[in-house]
Amino acid sequence: MLSHEERYRTAFDQAMQGLAEGGIPIGGALYLGDELVATGRNRRVQESSPIIHGEIDVLRNAGRPQPSWYGQLTLYTTLSPCYMCAGASSIYGITTLVIGENRNFRESEDLLKSRGVELIVMDDPETLEMFGSWTVANQDLWFEDIPDPRRKT
């Protein structure tokens, strides 16, 4: 049986592929036990779409959920999801969410917990360093679709 760390590497590799494409380095992987169901990455930049976040791309690639999957899906993601991705994950039937790091963003964790989703935060040093450096260098792109603390209201 694969460990969370081994399965998480699939999500991290997706994030790195997105980074190499000039996109936002958030990747994900959906597993049913040890079976990889789908992978994906944030494609907002690549597809010029405000809604193709990493988790959304994973679910889109997985297709319609099968009834036999219910209660058995684990989603791996490099960053704690936004509300849109949390809602989609909840609707899809994700029961466990493994998060690479949540220091740079953690908006929806209370919502996910209230829906009965088990959260496992790996606090992966490589992910934290990669994403922390990326957000500093790409603030305008990072704050394009999340609340920007620099914005005056």
Coordinates of C-alpha atoms in Angstrom, one line a residue:
M1 CA 0.0 0.0 0.0
L2 CA 1.3 3.4 -0.9
S3 CA 1.9 6.0 1.8
H4 CA 0.3 9.5 1.8
E5 CA 3.8 10.8 1.0
E6 CA 4.1 8.6 -2.1
R7 CA 0.6 9.5 -3.3
Y8 CA 1.2 13.2 -2.6
R9 CA 4.3 13.2 -4.9
T10 CA 1.8 12.8 -7.8
A11 CA 0.1 16.1 -6.8
F12 CA 3.4 17.8 -6.3
D13 CA 4.6 16.7 -9.8
Q14 CA 1.4 18.2 -11.3
A15 CA 2.2 21.5 -9.5
M16 CA 5.7 21.5 -10.9
Q17 CA 4.4 20.8 -14.4
G18 CA 2.0 23.7 -14.1
L19 CA 4.9 25.9 -13.0
A20 CA 6.9 24.8 -16.0
E21 CA 4.0 25.8 -18.2
G22 CA 4.0 29.3 -16.7
G23 CA 0.9 28.6 -14.6
I24 CA 0.1 28.7 -10.9
P25 CA 1.9 25.8 -9.2
I26 CA -1.0 24.0 -7.5
G27 CA -1.5 20.3 -8.4
G28 CA -3.7 17.5 -7.3
A29 CA -4.3 13.8 -7.5
L30 CA -7.4 11.7 -6.8
Y31 CA -7.0 8.2 -5.4
L32 CA -9.3 5.4 -4.7
G33 CA -7.2 3.4 -2.3
D34 CA -3.9 2.9 -4.2
E35 CA -5.6 3.4 -7.6
L36 CA -4.9 6.7 -9.2
V37 CA -8.2 8.0 -10.6
A38 CA -7.1 11.3 -12.0
T39 CA -4.5 14.1 -11.8
G40 CA -4.7 17.8 -12.6
R41 CA -3.2 21.2 -12.0
N42 CA -4.3 24.8 -11.8
R43 CA -4.7 25.9 -15.4
R44 CA -6.1 29.5 -14.9
V45 CA -3.2 30.9 -16.9
Q46 CA -2.8 28.2 -19.5
E47 CA -6.6 28.2 -20.4
S48 CA -7.3 31.8 -19.5
S49 CA -10.1 30.6 -17.2
P50 CA -10.9 31.9 -13.7
I51 CA -12.3 28.6 -12.5
I52 CA -9.8 25.9 -13.5
H53 CA -8.1 25.6 -10.2
G54 CA -6.0 22.5 -9.4
E55 CA -8.8 20.5 -7.6
I56 CA -11.4 21.4 -10.3
D57 CA -9.0 20.1 -13.0
V58 CA -8.6 16.9 -11.1
L59 CA -12.3 16.4 -10.7
R60 CA -12.9 17.3 -14.4
N61 CA -10.3 14.7 -15.4
A62 CA -11.9 12.1 -13.2
G63 CA -15.2 12.4 -14.9
R64 CA -18.5 11.6 -13.3
P65 CA -18.1 9.9 -9.9
Q66 CA -19.0 6.2 -9.7
P67 CA -21.4 5.1 -6.9
S68 CA -18.8 2.5 -5.8
W69 CA -16.3 5.3 -5.1
Y70 CA -18.5 7.1 -2.5
G71 CA -16.8 7.4 0.9
Q72 CA -13.5 6.0 -0.4
L73 CA -11.9 8.9 -2.3
T74 CA -8.8 10.8 -1.1
L75 CA -7.8 14.0 -2.8
Y76 CA -4.2 15.2 -2.6
T77 CA -3.5 18.8 -3.2
T78 CA -0.4 21.0 -2.8
L79 CA -2.3 23.9 -1.2
S80 CA -5.3 24.1 1.1
P81 CA -8.3 24.6 -1.3
C82 CA -10.4 27.7 -1.9
Y83 CA -14.1 27.7 -1.2
M84 CA -15.0 26.8 -4.8
C85 CA -12.7 23.8 -4.7
A86 CA -13.8 22.8 -1.3
G87 CA -17.4 22.8 -2.4
A88 CA -16.7 20.8 -5.5
S89 CA -14.8 18.3 -3.5
S90 CA -17.6 17.9 -1.0
I91 CA -20.2 17.5 -3.7
Y92 CA -17.9 14.9 -5.4
G93 CA -17.8 12.8 -2.2
I94 CA -14.2 13.3 -1.2
T95 CA -13.8 12.0 2.4
T96 CA -10.1 12.6 3.0
L97 CA -8.1 15.6 1.8
V98 CA -4.3 15.5 2.1
I99 CA -2.8 19.0 1.9
G100 CA 0.8 19.7 1.1
E101 CA 0.9 23.0 3.0
N102 CA -1.6 25.4 4.4
R103 CA 0.5 28.3 5.6
N104 CA 0.1 30.4 2.4
F105 CA -3.7 29.8 2.2
R106 CA -6.3 28.0 4.4
E107 CA -9.7 29.6 3.7
S108 CA -11.9 26.6 3.5
E109 CA -10.7 24.1 6.1
D110 CA -13.4 24.8 8.7
L111 CA -16.0 24.3 5.9
L112 CA -14.5 21.0 4.9
K113 CA -14.4 19.8 8.5
S114 CA -18.0 20.8 9.0
R115 CA -18.9 18.6 6.0
G116 CA -17.1 15.6 7.6
V117 CA -14.0 15.7 5.4
E118 CA -10.9 14.4 7.2
L119 CA -8.0 16.9 6.7
I120 CA -4.4 15.8 6.8
V121 CA -1.9 18.6 6.5
M122 CA 1.6 17.3 5.6
D123 CA 3.4 20.7 6.0
D124 CA 5.8 19.6 3.3
P125 CA 8.9 21.7 3.4
E126 CA 9.5 21.5 -0.3
T127 CA 6.0 22.5 -1.2
L128 CA 6.1 25.4 1.4
E129 CA 9.4 26.7 0.0
M130 CA 8.3 26.4 -3.7
F131 CA 4.9 28.0 -3.2
G132 CA 6.1 30.6 -0.8
S133 CA 8.8 31.8 -3.2
W134 CA 6.3 31.7 -6.1
T135 CA 3.7 33.9 -4.3
V136 CA 6.3 36.5 -3.5
A137 CA 7.5 36.6 -7.1
N138 CA 3.9 36.5 -8.6
Q139 CA 1.7 38.6 -6.3
D140 CA -0.5 40.1 -9.0
L141 CA -1.3 36.7 -10.4
W142 CA -1.7 35.1 -7.0
F143 CA -4.1 37.7 -5.8
E144 CA -6.1 37.7 -9.0
D145 CA -8.9 35.5 -7.6
I146 CA -8.5 35.5 -3.9
P147 CA -8.9 38.4 -1.4
D148 CA -5.9 40.7 -1.8
P149 CA -4.8 42.2 1.6
R150 CA -3.0 44.9 -0.4
R151 CA -6.3 46.2 -1.9
K152 CA -7.9 49.2 -0.2
T153 CA -11.6 48.8 0.4

